[in-house]
Amino acid sequence: MRLPMHLIEFPADDPERARHFWTGVLGVELVDRSGDEGQGWQTAGGAPTLGVHERGKGPGDTYSLPYFEVDDLEATLRRVGELGGEVIHPGARWAVCRDSEGSPFGLAATT
């Protein structure tokens, strides 16, 4: 079974420093995101995608988040609640949640 890892997102107080760090550590290029991908930078190829964005105050802006790809986002968000987790930022394509132990994670609808 393949783990459906879609994106690993890192918030940064200094985005340029973070881009330099991840580029140097992993040898990847972080390019500007397109409008529908949100703000920040991410790798352009391969999976999972690595993303960096300026730290903010929103639910996905304070900690690094793994995003898992799911076929049916709406049904998966229902299961999160049924299994003792919490949806803290719902969306049509992306959502931020907490698991049953309070750890944050993201979900991404397959495209």
Tab-separated table of C-alpha atoms in Angstrom:
chain	number	residue	atom	x	y	z
A	1	MET	CA	0.000	0.000	0.000
A	2	ARG	CA	1.315	3.440	-0.952
A	3	LEU	CA	1.147	6.156	1.709
A	4	PRO	CA	-0.787	8.971	0.013
A	5	MET	CA	1.634	11.747	1.045
A	6	HIS	CA	0.880	14.783	-1.102
A	7	LEU	CA	2.653	17.777	0.454
A	8	ILE	CA	4.858	18.643	3.393
A	9	GLU	CA	4.454	22.327	4.253
A	10	PHE	CA	6.835	24.370	6.419
A	11	PRO	CA	5.954	27.836	7.760
A	12	ALA	CA	8.912	30.205	8.049
A	13	ASP	CA	9.656	33.381	9.963
A	14	ASP	CA	12.274	34.159	7.297
A	15	PRO	CA	11.097	32.526	4.041
A	16	GLU	CA	14.336	33.264	2.152
A	17	ARG	CA	16.385	31.643	4.909
A	18	ALA	CA	14.038	28.627	4.895
A	19	ARG	CA	14.243	28.308	1.100
A	20	HIS	CA	18.035	28.412	1.327
A	21	PHE	CA	17.992	25.780	4.088
A	22	TRP	CA	15.741	23.264	2.321
A	23	THR	CA	17.453	23.802	-1.038
A	24	GLY	CA	20.813	23.116	0.588
A	25	VAL	CA	19.710	20.154	2.697
A	26	LEU	CA	17.668	18.329	0.052
A	27	GLY	CA	19.159	19.680	-3.177
A	28	VAL	CA	15.721	20.725	-4.466
A	29	GLU	CA	14.527	23.927	-6.119
A	30	LEU	CA	11.634	25.820	-4.517
A	31	VAL	CA	9.778	27.900	-7.111
A	32	ASP	CA	7.001	30.482	-6.798
A	33	ARG	CA	3.567	28.922	-6.444
A	34	SER	CA	0.882	29.552	-9.018
A	35	GLY	CA	-2.311	31.370	-7.974
A	36	ASP	CA	-4.330	28.233	-7.211
A	37	GLU	CA	-1.511	26.752	-5.078
A	38	GLY	CA	-1.534	29.568	-2.516
A	39	GLN	CA	1.327	31.769	-1.415
A	40	GLY	CA	4.917	30.707	-1.018
A	41	TRP	CA	7.238	28.346	-2.861
A	42	GLN	CA	7.313	24.632	-3.553
A	43	THR	CA	9.103	21.935	-5.478
A	44	ALA	CA	7.881	21.558	-9.048
A	45	GLY	CA	8.246	17.830	-9.553
A	46	GLY	CA	8.202	14.581	-7.691
A	47	ALA	CA	6.127	13.482	-4.783
A	48	PRO	CA	5.578	14.467	-2.144
A	49	THR	CA	5.812	18.180	-2.792
A	50	LEU	CA	7.829	20.270	-0.323
A	51	GLY	CA	6.406	23.726	0.385
A	52	VAL	CA	7.543	26.807	2.308
A	53	HIS	CA	5.406	29.829	3.140
A	54	GLU	CA	5.637	32.839	5.416
A	55	ARG	CA	4.474	32.009	8.938
A	56	GLY	CA	1.059	33.433	9.762
A	57	LYS	CA	-1.657	33.048	12.354
A	58	GLY	CA	-3.954	30.625	10.514
A	59	PRO	CA	-4.429	26.945	11.394
A	60	GLY	CA	-1.906	25.784	8.808
A	61	ASP	CA	0.597	28.560	9.417
A	62	THR	CA	2.146	27.730	12.779
A	63	TYR	CA	3.570	24.177	12.427
A	64	SER	CA	4.927	22.032	9.644
A	65	LEU	CA	2.113	19.941	8.204
A	66	PRO	CA	2.013	16.743	6.217
A	67	TYR	CA	-0.810	16.786	3.659
A	68	PHE	CA	-2.310	13.448	2.676
A	69	GLU	CA	-4.084	12.969	-0.633
A	70	VAL	CA	-7.629	11.542	-0.459
A	71	ASP	CA	-10.133	10.613	-3.162
A	72	ASP	CA	-13.197	12.022	-1.373
A	73	LEU	CA	-12.312	15.022	0.796
A	74	GLU	CA	-15.836	15.569	2.118
A	75	ALA	CA	-16.225	11.945	3.246
A	76	THR	CA	-12.746	11.937	4.777
A	77	LEU	CA	-13.517	15.097	6.768
A	78	ARG	CA	-16.598	13.364	8.171
A	79	ARG	CA	-14.443	10.366	9.157
A	80	VAL	CA	-11.961	12.675	10.918
A	81	GLY	CA	-14.745	13.793	13.255
A	82	GLU	CA	-16.201	10.314	13.674
A	83	LEU	CA	-12.797	8.978	14.731
A	84	GLY	CA	-12.194	11.634	17.373
A	85	GLY	CA	-10.287	14.199	15.323
A	86	GLU	CA	-11.208	17.774	14.492
A	87	VAL	CA	-11.528	19.711	11.241
A	88	ILE	CA	-10.071	23.135	12.012
A	89	HIS	CA	-10.038	24.633	8.518
A	90	PRO	CA	-12.353	22.945	5.983
A	91	GLY	CA	-12.043	23.598	2.288
A	92	ALA	CA	-13.068	22.285	-1.116
A	93	ARG	CA	-9.530	21.266	-2.200
A	94	TRP	CA	-7.503	21.470	1.040
A	95	ALA	CA	-8.329	21.098	4.715
A	96	VAL	CA	-6.397	21.340	7.965
A	97	CYS	CA	-7.295	18.947	10.785
A	98	ARG	CA	-6.096	17.577	14.118
A	99	ASP	CA	-5.904	13.869	14.801
A	100	SER	CA	-7.350	12.189	17.888
A	101	GLU	CA	-4.230	13.190	19.849
A	102	GLY	CA	-4.249	16.854	18.787
A	103	SER	CA	-1.520	16.674	16.126
A	104	PRO	CA	-2.205	18.872	13.081
A	105	PHE	CA	-2.245	17.500	9.523
A	106	GLY	CA	-3.681	18.444	6.170
A	107	LEU	CA	-5.822	16.687	3.591
A	108	ALA	CA	-5.716	17.355	-0.153
A	109	ALA	CA	-8.371	16.294	-2.653
A	110	THR	CA	-7.026	14.267	-5.558
A	111	THR	CA	-7.150	16.251	-8.756
